[in-house]
mmCIF file of C-alpha atoms in Angstrom:
data_model
loop_
_atom_site.group_PDB
_atom_site.id
_atom_site.type_symbol
_atom_site.label_atom_id
_atom_site.label_comp_id
_atom_site.label_asym_id
_atom_site.label_seq_id
_atom_site.Cartn_x
_atom_site.Cartn_y
_atom_site.Cartn_z
ATOM 1 C CA MET B 250 5.863 65.171 -23.958
ATOM 2 C CA ASP B 251 8.724 62.931 -25.047
ATOM 3 C CA LYS B 252 8.505 59.277 -24.312
ATOM 4 C CA LYS B 253 11.591 58.277 -22.386
ATOM 5 C CA ILE B 254 13.509 55.072 -22.891
ATOM 6 C CA SER B 255 12.281 52.682 -20.257
ATOM 7 C CA MET B 256 13.969 49.429 -21.223
ATOM 8 C CA ILE B 257 17.221 48.739 -23.029
ATOM 9 C CA SER B 258 18.083 45.149 -23.883
ATOM 10 C CA VAL B 259 21.264 43.999 -25.569
ATOM 11 C CA LEU B 260 21.382 40.921 -27.771
ATOM 12 C CA ARG B 261 24.868 39.582 -28.375
ATOM 13 C CA LEU B 262 24.905 37.667 -31.649
ATOM 14 C CA GLY B 263 26.784 34.453 -32.327
ATOM 15 C CA HIS B 264 28.776 33.868 -29.150
ATOM 16 C CA ARG B 265 31.356 31.071 -29.549
ATOM 17 C CA LEU B 266 32.777 29.087 -26.641
ATOM 18 C CA LYS B 267 36.399 29.826 -25.738
ATOM 19 C CA ARG B 268 37.121 32.145 -28.668
ATOM 20 C CA ASP B 269 34.611 34.873 -27.737
ATOM 21 C CA GLU B 270 34.693 34.376 -23.975
ATOM 22 C CA ARG B 271 36.466 37.585 -23.020
ATOM 23 C CA VAL B 272 34.977 39.861 -25.651
ATOM 24 C CA SER B 273 31.469 38.598 -24.838
ATOM 25 C CA THR B 274 32.145 39.187 -21.139
ATOM 26 C CA HIS B 275 33.179 42.755 -21.951
ATOM 27 C CA VAL B 276 29.990 43.225 -24.000
ATOM 28 C CA GLY B 277 27.909 42.096 -21.018
ATOM 29 C CA LEU B 278 29.755 44.260 -18.496
ATOM 30 C CA VAL B 279 29.485 47.276 -20.776
ATOM 31 C CA ALA B 280 25.743 46.679 -21.213
ATOM 32 C CA ARG B 281 25.345 46.713 -17.424
ATOM 33 C CA ALA B 282 27.733 49.595 -16.661
ATOM 34 C CA PHE B 283 26.209 51.874 -19.303
ATOM 35 C CA GLY B 284 22.594 51.404 -18.339
ATOM 36 C CA ALA B 285 21.043 48.467 -20.214
ATOM 37 C CA GLY B 286 18.649 46.316 -18.193
ATOM 38 C CA GLU B 287 19.646 42.949 -19.597
ATOM 39 C CA ILE B 288 21.858 41.035 -21.963
ATOM 40 C CA ILE B 289 20.843 38.020 -23.992
ATOM 41 C CA TYR B 290 23.581 35.811 -25.419
ATOM 42 C CA SER B 291 22.815 33.887 -28.577
ATOM 43 C CA GLY B 292 25.096 31.297 -30.152
ATOM 44 C CA ASP B 293 26.865 28.729 -27.978
ATOM 45 C CA LYS B 294 25.486 28.254 -24.479
ATOM 46 C CA ASP B 295 28.198 29.338 -22.048
ATOM 47 C CA ASN B 296 27.367 28.944 -18.373
ATOM 48 C CA ASN B 297 30.708 30.372 -17.233
ATOM 49 C CA LEU B 298 30.022 33.554 -19.144
ATOM 50 C CA ILE B 299 26.518 33.903 -17.726
ATOM 51 C CA ASN B 300 27.675 33.194 -14.187
ATOM 52 C CA SER B 301 30.528 35.662 -14.386
ATOM 53 C CA ILE B 302 28.177 38.502 -15.372
ATOM 54 C CA ARG B 303 25.703 37.482 -12.654
ATOM 55 C CA LYS B 304 28.497 37.517 -10.086
ATOM 56 C CA VAL B 305 29.420 41.069 -11.050
ATOM 57 C CA THR B 306 25.784 42.169 -10.725
ATOM 58 C CA LYS B 307 25.464 40.522 -7.327
ATOM 59 C CA LYS B 308 28.566 42.328 -6.103
ATOM 60 C CA TRP B 309 28.274 45.704 -7.840
ATOM 61 C CA GLY B 310 24.495 46.067 -7.993
ATOM 62 C CA GLY B 311 21.631 45.858 -10.444
ATOM 63 C CA PRO B 312 19.050 45.356 -11.640
ATOM 64 C CA PHE B 313 20.621 43.564 -14.609
ATOM 65 C CA ARG B 314 19.513 40.283 -16.114
ATOM 66 C CA VAL B 315 21.492 37.769 -18.165
ATOM 67 C CA ARG B 316 20.359 34.764 -20.150
ATOM 68 C CA HIS B 317 21.074 32.565 -23.132
ATOM 69 C CA GLU B 318 18.754 32.088 -26.112
ATOM 70 C CA LYS B 319 19.795 29.777 -28.887
ATOM 71 C CA ASN B 320 17.724 31.431 -31.581
ATOM 72 C CA TRP B 321 18.449 35.128 -32.106
ATOM 73 C CA LYS B 322 15.779 35.439 -34.787
ATOM 74 C CA GLY B 323 13.183 34.332 -32.278
ATOM 75 C CA VAL B 324 14.399 36.949 -29.786
ATOM 76 C CA ILE B 325 14.112 39.755 -32.336
ATOM 77 C CA LYS B 326 10.652 38.600 -33.381
ATOM 78 C CA LYS B 327 9.427 38.447 -29.786
ATOM 79 C CA TYR B 328 10.843 41.851 -28.867
ATOM 80 C CA LYS B 329 9.413 43.482 -31.974
ATOM 81 C CA LYS B 330 6.025 42.077 -31.030
ATOM 82 C CA ASN B 331 6.488 43.691 -27.609
ATOM 83 C CA LYS B 332 7.063 47.059 -29.277
ATOM 84 C CA PHE B 333 10.820 47.196 -29.014
ATOM 85 C CA SER B 334 12.720 49.046 -31.731
ATOM 86 C CA VAL B 335 15.750 47.157 -32.957
ATOM 87 C CA VAL B 336 19.101 48.913 -33.331
ATOM 88 C CA HIS B 337 21.919 47.021 -34.996
ATOM 89 C CA LEU B 338 25.399 48.394 -34.332
ATOM 90 C CA THR B 339 27.454 48.052 -37.501
ATOM 91 C CA MET B 340 30.281 49.961 -39.135
ATOM 92 C CA TYR B 341 28.186 50.064 -42.339
ATOM 93 C CA GLY B 342 25.264 51.923 -40.784
ATOM 94 C CA LEU B 343 24.345 55.590 -40.441
ATOM 95 C CA PRO B 344 26.495 57.683 -38.077
ATOM 96 C CA VAL B 345 25.296 57.546 -34.475
ATOM 97 C CA GLU B 346 25.502 61.342 -34.084
ATOM 98 C CA LYS B 347 22.760 61.749 -36.712
ATOM 99 C CA ARG B 348 20.380 59.372 -35.006
ATOM 100 C CA THR B 349 20.794 59.674 -31.214
ATOM 101 C CA ARG B 350 18.229 62.436 -30.827
ATOM 102 C CA ALA B 351 15.548 60.333 -32.520
ATOM 103 C CA LEU B 352 16.576 57.168 -30.695
ATOM 104 C CA ARG B 353 16.348 58.856 -27.299
ATOM 105 C CA LYS B 354 12.593 59.199 -27.849
ATOM 106 C CA ILE B 355 12.049 55.482 -28.292
ATOM 107 C CA LYS B 356 10.541 53.684 -25.349
ATOM 108 C CA ASN B 357 12.048 50.194 -25.614
ATOM 109 C CA LEU B 358 15.261 49.350 -27.407
ATOM 110 C CA LEU B 359 16.808 46.032 -28.390
ATOM 111 C CA ILE B 360 20.437 46.612 -29.352
ATOM 112 C CA LEU B 361 22.164 43.991 -31.494
ATOM 113 C CA ALA B 362 25.890 43.638 -30.892
ATOM 114 C CA GLY B 363 27.450 41.451 -33.539
ATOM 115 C CA SER B 364 30.464 39.225 -33.401
ATOM 116 C CA GLU B 365 32.837 38.736 -36.316
ATOM 117 C CA LYS B 366 30.423 37.510 -38.974
ATOM 118 C CA VAL B 367 26.909 38.906 -38.878
ATOM 119 C CA PRO B 368 24.380 37.262 -41.222
ATOM 120 C CA GLY B 369 22.956 39.591 -43.867
ATOM 121 C CA ASP B 370 19.383 39.303 -42.621
ATOM 122 C CA VAL B 371 20.322 41.104 -39.389
ATOM 123 C CA TYR B 372 20.539 44.314 -41.434
ATOM 124 C CA ALA B 373 17.014 43.761 -42.709
ATOM 125 C CA ALA B 374 15.602 42.737 -39.317
ATOM 126 C CA ALA B 375 16.889 45.924 -37.660
ATOM 127 C CA ASP B 376 14.844 49.114 -37.585
ATOM 128 C CA TYR B 377 18.080 51.101 -37.429
ATOM 129 C CA ASN B 378 21.586 50.174 -38.570
ATOM 130 C CA ILE B 379 23.841 52.522 -36.633
ATOM 131 C CA ALA B 380 27.577 53.076 -36.974
ATOM 132 C CA VAL B 381 29.840 54.281 -34.198
ATOM 133 C CA THR B 382 32.410 55.570 -36.690
ATOM 134 C CA ASN B 383 32.554 53.833 -40.083
ATOM 135 C CA GLN B 384 35.917 52.330 -39.158
ATOM 136 C CA PRO B 385 36.733 48.805 -38.023
ATOM 137 C CA HIS B 386 37.177 48.611 -34.253
ATOM 138 C CA SER B 387 35.195 46.728 -31.612
ATOM 139 C CA GLU B 388 31.637 45.742 -30.719
ATOM 140 C CA VAL B 389 32.557 46.460 -27.081
ATOM 141 C CA ALA B 390 33.525 50.034 -27.949
ATOM 142 C CA ALA B 391 30.544 50.547 -30.259
ATOM 143 C CA LEU B 392 28.096 49.465 -27.549
ATOM 144 C CA ALA B 393 29.770 51.638 -24.903
ATOM 145 C CA VAL B 394 29.850 54.801 -26.999
ATOM 146 C CA PHE B 395 26.296 54.212 -28.243
ATOM 147 C CA LEU B 396 24.872 53.798 -24.718
ATOM 148 C CA HIS B 397 27.000 56.684 -23.438
ATOM 149 C CA GLU B 398 25.515 58.947 -26.130
ATOM 150 C CA LEU B 399 21.997 57.651 -25.619
ATOM 151 C CA ASN B 400 22.189 58.459 -21.896
ATOM 152 C CA LYS B 401 23.944 61.781 -22.542
ATOM 153 C CA GLY B 402 26.893 60.588 -20.501
ATOM 154 C CA LYS B 403 24.848 60.216 -17.323
ATOM 155 C CA GLU B 404 26.104 57.492 -15.020
ATOM 156 C CA THR B 405 23.814 54.607 -14.215
ATOM 157 C CA LYS B 406 22.669 54.200 -10.616
ATOM 158 C CA PHE B 407 22.835 50.711 -9.182
ATOM 159 C CA ARG B 408 20.855 49.237 -6.320
ATOM 160 C CA ARG B 409 21.777 46.569 -3.773
ATOM 161 C CA ALA B 410 25.499 46.875 -4.449
ATOM 162 C CA LYS B 411 27.745 45.132 -1.952
ATOM 163 C CA ILE B 412 30.718 47.130 -3.044
ATOM 164 C CA ARG B 413 31.220 50.664 -4.266
ATOM 165 C CA ILE B 414 34.238 52.675 -5.404
ATOM 166 C CA VAL B 415 35.043 56.057 -3.904
ATOM 167 C CA PRO B 416 36.663 57.925 -6.815
ATOM 168 C CA MET B 417 40.174 59.121 -6.040
ATOM 169 C CA GLU B 418 42.910 61.168 -7.642
ATOM 170 C CA ARG B 419 45.374 58.378 -6.824
ATOM 171 C CA GLY B 420 45.062 54.842 -5.452
ATOM 172 C CA LYS B 421 42.059 52.620 -4.790
ATOM 173 C CA LYS B 422 39.260 53.154 -2.333
ATOM 174 C CA VAL B 423 36.442 50.658 -2.020
ATOM 175 C CA VAL B 424 33.530 50.662 0.408
ATOM 176 C CA GLU B 425 31.907 47.345 1.273
ATOM 177 C CA LYS B 426 28.512 46.969 2.835
ATOM 178 C CA MET W 1451 44.197 80.852 -26.878
ATOM 179 C CA ASP W 1452 43.774 77.219 -25.872
ATOM 180 C CA LYS W 1453 46.480 74.806 -26.712
ATOM 181 C CA LYS W 1454 44.982 72.000 -28.713
ATOM 182 C CA ILE W 1455 45.857 68.351 -28.351
ATOM 183 C CA SER W 1456 48.376 67.584 -31.041
ATOM 184 C CA MET W 1457 49.439 64.053 -30.213
ATOM 185 C CA ILE W 1458 47.624 61.225 -28.470
ATOM 186 C CA SER W 1459 49.525 58.026 -27.762
ATOM 187 C CA VAL W 1460 48.072 54.923 -26.168
ATOM 188 C CA LEU W 1461 50.171 52.555 -24.086
ATOM 189 C CA ARG W 1462 48.598 49.137 -23.583
ATOM 190 C CA LEU W 1463 49.977 47.626 -20.379
ATOM 191 C CA GLY W 1464 50.908 43.991 -19.866
ATOM 192 C CA HIS W 1465 49.826 42.293 -23.089
ATOM 193 C CA ARG W 1466 49.930 38.484 -22.835
ATOM 194 C CA LEU W 1467 50.257 36.175 -25.823
ATOM 195 C CA LYS W 1468 47.115 34.215 -26.749
ATOM 196 C CA ARG W 1469 45.032 35.271 -23.742
ATOM 197 C CA ASP W 1470 44.920 39.000 -24.547
ATOM 198 C CA GLU W 1471 45.138 38.736 -28.319
ATOM 199 C CA ARG W 1472 41.623 39.822 -29.179
ATOM 200 C CA VAL W 1473 41.128 42.393 -26.452
ATOM 201 C CA SER W 1474 44.527 43.968 -27.257
ATOM 202 C CA THR W 1475 43.562 44.051 -30.939
ATOM 203 C CA HIS W 1476 40.350 45.843 -30.013
ATOM 204 C CA VAL W 1477 42.333 48.336 -27.897
ATOM 205 C CA GLY W 1478 44.576 49.084 -30.891
ATOM 206 C CA LEU W 1479 41.707 49.442 -33.351
ATOM 207 C CA VAL W 1480 39.818 51.709 -30.963
ATOM 208 C CA ALA W 1481 42.925 53.872 -30.496
ATOM 209 C CA ARG W 1482 43.136 54.325 -34.271
ATOM 210 C CA ALA W 1483 39.400 54.739 -34.965
ATOM 211 C CA PHE W 1484 38.930 57.329 -32.208
ATOM 212 C CA GLY W 1485 41.847 59.552 -33.142
ATOM 213 C CA ALA W 1486 45.029 58.465 -31.346
ATOM 214 C CA GLY W 1487 48.211 58.677 -33.409
ATOM 215 C CA GLU W 1488 49.869 55.515 -32.151
ATOM 216 C CA ILE W 1489 49.654 52.512 -29.893
ATOM 217 C CA ILE W 1490 52.518 51.000 -27.965
ATOM 218 C CA TYR W 1491 52.117 47.460 -26.657
ATOM 219 C CA SER W 1492 54.069 46.495 -23.567
ATOM 220 C CA GLY W 1493 54.280 42.986 -22.132
ATOM 221 C CA ASP W 1494 54.758 39.992 -24.424
ATOM 222 C CA LYS W 1495 56.023 40.738 -27.906
ATOM 223 C CA ASP W 1496 53.292 39.725 -30.342
ATOM 224 C CA ASN W 1497 54.095 40.157 -34.010
ATOM 225 C CA ASN W 1498 50.689 38.891 -35.162
ATOM 226 C CA LEU W 1499 48.989 41.575 -33.120
ATOM 227 C CA ILE W 1500 51.234 44.326 -34.469
ATOM 228 C CA ASN W 1501 50.839 43.140 -38.047
ATOM 229 C CA SER W 1502 47.074 42.908 -37.804
ATOM 230 C CA ILE W 1503 46.806 46.545 -36.669
ATOM 231 C CA ARG W 1504 49.253 47.643 -39.394
ATOM 232 C CA LYS W 1505 47.185 45.820 -42.001
ATOM 233 C CA VAL W 1506 44.059 47.676 -40.911
ATOM 234 C CA THR W 1507 45.890 51.010 -41.136
ATOM 235 C CA LYS W 1508 47.210 50.180 -44.597
ATOM 236 C CA LYS W 1509 43.720 49.353 -45.793
ATOM 237 C CA TRP W 1510 41.590 51.899 -43.931
ATOM 238 C CA GLY W 1511 44.050 54.794 -43.699
ATOM 239 C CA GLY W 1512 46.267 56.536 -41.203
ATOM 240 C CA PRO W 1513 48.493 57.944 -40.008
ATOM 241 C CA PHE W 1514 48.675 55.458 -37.132
ATOM 242 C CA ARG W 1515 51.780 53.823 -35.727
ATOM 243 C CA VAL W 1516 52.135 50.568 -33.794
ATOM 244 C CA ARG W 1517 55.068 49.154 -31.919
ATOM 245 C CA HIS W 1518 56.136 46.964 -29.027
ATOM 246 C CA GLU W 1519 58.189 48.128 -26.035
ATOM 247 C CA LYS W 1520 59.091 45.641 -23.364
ATOM 248 C CA ASN W 1521 59.472 48.174 -20.590
ATOM 249 C CA TRP W 1522 56.377 50.299 -19.930
ATOM 250 C CA LYS W 1523 58.121 52.295 -17.202
ATOM 251 C CA GLY W 1524 60.720 53.394 -19.732
ATOM 252 C CA VAL W 1525 57.969 54.517 -22.129
ATOM 253 C CA ILE W 1526 56.258 56.621 -19.464
ATOM 254 C CA LYS W 1527 59.567 58.178 -18.422
ATOM 255 C CA LYS W 1528 60.489 59.057 -21.994
ATOM 256 C CA TYR W 1529 57.084 60.528 -22.807
ATOM 257 C CA LYS W 1530 57.018 62.580 -19.622
ATOM 258 C CA LYS W 1531 60.415 63.982 -20.572
ATOM 259 C CA ASN W 1532 58.909 64.935 -23.938
ATOM 260 C CA LYS W 1533 56.169 66.873 -22.151
ATOM 261 C CA PHE W 1534 53.373 64.362 -22.463
ATOM 262 C CA SER W 1535 50.764 64.264 -19.708
ATOM 263 C CA VAL W 1536 49.932 60.753 -18.586
ATOM 264 C CA VAL W 1537 46.307 59.656 -18.203
ATOM 265 C CA HIS W 1538 45.639 56.280 -16.645
ATOM 266 C CA LEU W 1539 42.176 54.850 -17.317
ATOM 267 C CA THR W 1540 40.991 53.057 -14.188
ATOM 268 C CA MET W 1541 37.661 52.383 -12.527
ATOM 269 C CA TYR W 1542 39.144 53.789 -9.296
ATOM 270 C CA GLY W 1543 39.902 57.237 -10.733
ATOM 271 C CA LEU W 1544 37.997 60.501 -10.919
ATOM 272 C CA PRO W 1545 34.959 60.592 -13.242
ATOM 273 C CA VAL W 1546 35.865 61.459 -16.833
ATOM 274 C CA GLU W 1547 33.062 64.051 -17.072
ATOM 275 C CA LYS W 1548 34.774 66.152 -14.393
ATOM 276 C CA ARG W 1549 38.127 66.184 -16.148
ATOM 277 C CA THR W 1550 37.560 66.257 -19.928
ATOM 278 C CA ARG W 1551 37.455 70.031 -20.173
ATOM 279 C CA ALA W 1552 40.877 70.339 -18.534
ATOM 280 C CA LEU W 1553 42.314 67.413 -20.481
ATOM 281 C CA ARG W 1554 41.243 68.908 -23.810
ATOM 282 C CA LYS W 1555 43.709 71.758 -23.192
ATOM 283 C CA ILE W 1556 46.701 69.473 -22.894
ATOM 284 C CA LYS W 1557 48.984 69.341 -25.891
ATOM 285 C CA ASN W 1558 50.337 65.785 -25.766
ATOM 286 C CA LEU W 1559 48.673 62.864 -24.048
ATOM 287 C CA LEU W 1560 49.883 59.383 -23.203
ATOM 288 C CA ILE W 1561 46.897 57.229 -22.278
ATOM 289 C CA LEU W 1562 47.517 54.073 -20.252
ATOM 290 C CA ALA W 1563 45.092 51.233 -20.938
ATOM 291 C CA GLY W 1564 45.557 48.468 -18.387
ATOM 292 C CA SER W 1565 44.939 44.786 -18.645
ATOM 293 C CA GLU W 1566 43.627 42.669 -15.781
ATOM 294 C CA LYS W 1567 46.253 43.382 -13.148
ATOM 295 C CA VAL W 1568 47.791 46.838 -13.150
ATOM 296 C CA PRO W 1569 50.791 47.347 -10.828
ATOM 297 C CA GLY W 1570 50.235 49.910 -8.088
ATOM 298 C CA ASP W 1571 52.964 52.246 -9.291
ATOM 299 C CA VAL W 1572 50.984 52.999 -12.466
ATOM 300 C CA TYR W 1573 48.619 55.063 -10.287
ATOM 301 C CA ALA W 1574 51.549 57.087 -8.998
ATOM 302 C CA ALA W 1575 53.214 57.460 -12.406
ATOM 303 C CA ALA W 1576 50.047 58.905 -13.961
ATOM 304 C CA ASP W 1577 49.281 62.621 -13.882
ATOM 305 C CA TYR W 1578 45.578 61.782 -14.006
ATOM 306 C CA ASN W 1579 43.727 58.644 -12.948
ATOM 307 C CA ILE W 1580 40.443 58.803 -14.833
ATOM 308 C CA ALA W 1581 37.389 56.587 -14.525
ATOM 309 C CA VAL W 1582 34.878 55.966 -17.290
ATOM 310 C CA THR W 1583 32.184 55.007 -14.791
ATOM 311 C CA ASN W 1584 33.340 53.532 -11.467
ATOM 312 C CA GLN W 1585 31.965 50.147 -12.501
ATOM 313 C CA PRO W 1586 33.832 47.099 -13.784
ATOM 314 C CA HIS W 1587 33.591 46.779 -17.560
ATOM 315 C CA SER W 1588 36.282 46.929 -20.242
ATOM 316 C CA GLU W 1589 39.500 48.732 -21.118
ATOM 317 C CA VAL W 1590 38.290 48.744 -24.733
ATOM 318 C CA ALA W 1591 35.117 50.583 -23.754
ATOM 319 C CA ALA W 1592 36.928 52.948 -21.386
ATOM 320 C CA LEU W 1593 39.389 53.987 -24.091
ATOM 321 C CA ALA W 1594 36.645 54.478 -26.680
ATOM 322 C CA VAL W 1595 34.408 56.604 -24.463
ATOM 323 C CA PHE W 1596 37.375 58.609 -23.192
ATOM 324 C CA LEU W 1597 38.632 59.443 -26.708
ATOM 325 C CA HIS W 1598 35.077 60.066 -27.910
ATOM 326 C CA GLU W 1599 34.591 62.617 -25.111
ATOM 327 C CA LEU W 1600 38.020 64.171 -25.617
ATOM 328 C CA ASN W 1601 37.256 64.759 -29.317
ATOM 329 C CA LYS W 1602 33.694 65.876 -28.574
ATOM 330 C CA GLY W 1603 32.384 63.047 -30.706
ATOM 331 C CA LYS W 1604 34.060 64.328 -33.857
ATOM 332 C CA GLU W 1605 35.035 61.582 -36.285
ATOM 333 C CA THR W 1606 38.675 61.139 -37.158
ATOM 334 C CA LYS W 1607 39.713 61.795 -40.751
ATOM 335 C CA PHE W 1608 42.024 59.229 -42.328
ATOM 336 C CA ARG W 1609 44.422 59.667 -45.205
ATOM 337 C CA ARG W 1610 45.579 57.205 -47.857
ATOM 338 C CA ALA W 1611 42.721 54.813 -47.238
ATOM 339 C CA LYS W 1612 42.284 52.098 -49.827
ATOM 340 C CA ILE W 1613 38.766 51.393 -48.705
ATOM 341 C CA ARG W 1614 35.955 53.524 -47.352
ATOM 342 C CA ILE W 1615 32.408 52.826 -46.190
ATOM 343 C CA VAL W 1616 29.458 54.726 -47.579
ATOM 344 C CA PRO W 1617 27.040 54.830 -44.621
ATOM 345 C CA MET W 1618 23.675 53.257 -45.401
ATOM 346 C CA GLU W 1619 20.311 52.762 -43.782
ATOM 347 C CA ARG W 1620 20.493 49.067 -44.735
ATOM 348 C CA GLY W 1621 23.160 46.817 -46.224
ATOM 349 C CA LYS W 1622 26.848 47.345 -46.908
ATOM 350 C CA LYS W 1623 28.433 49.776 -49.319
ATOM 351 C CA VAL W 1624 32.185 49.971 -49.673
ATOM 352 C CA VAL W 1625 34.233 52.089 -52.073
ATOM 353 C CA GLU W 1626 37.706 50.887 -53.033
ATOM 354 C CA LYS W 1627 40.392 53.047 -54.539
#
């Protein structure tokens, strides 16, 4: 029987105050919306960022955890010790479509989502360097498409949501509890 | 025989100088990397943004066009006249997985990628309001997953590239022409 993925964590590398605020927020929201269980921000400590993701989870449901860790190397080391496989999303890696089937069998995944400059040793620390197209685009897009593929496009179910959208052809419909 | 999509345009709504710079850049790069033929930026005119996308296309290949149009309503009107169907990506719309099969048969698509506040009449102007999950996340992610689904995950081929990545298990390999 296949082992199923039971925990997906996302580690955002090298967050910088101000400059990365919005992109890092998008990375966190994508992690949550596409089925990861947590996001860890490394780089600058940014309480606004962390609070904004927590607010979304409180309103739209979870479970989804957020925290800051200064030392990304320490995070990778700890997760590897806890039997996580490490996937680094990079335009230089092997095409995602050639690896998803294998990756779906892994039990625990730590996904590294880089910012502009990723240190060379990230490539060595990762078990898999995976490219979502070998073109320059966006870590937000790479994470979304990767998780979407990993979950075969299945939508994540959220618990304890205070608010929920009723999909519509036109207009906005929201149900509050 | 099915009509195949022959032209995909992306219209980024309401770009604001400084504040949206990076996210709008990501939207443009995603449009190119995932197979759209052009991006039109509405809102503030931002020559840096336009030049940065053009530079990427010059280096990594095209064809891919970029331009600014102040009036997004005018763009939609013109494209509708030219027999484009208009898809608005919004968390309030119908799930993408229920619509992709139908959308793949459309010949010309104009995809609207909103910024934070989208005016209500965008919902009415669109032929399809499509949600990539009904959760809050990112217009960058929504566009990427939507185009990825539309193209069934097939990678876009680029012409006249000056640089190309050779996918690798570890490290970076780039070929320049």
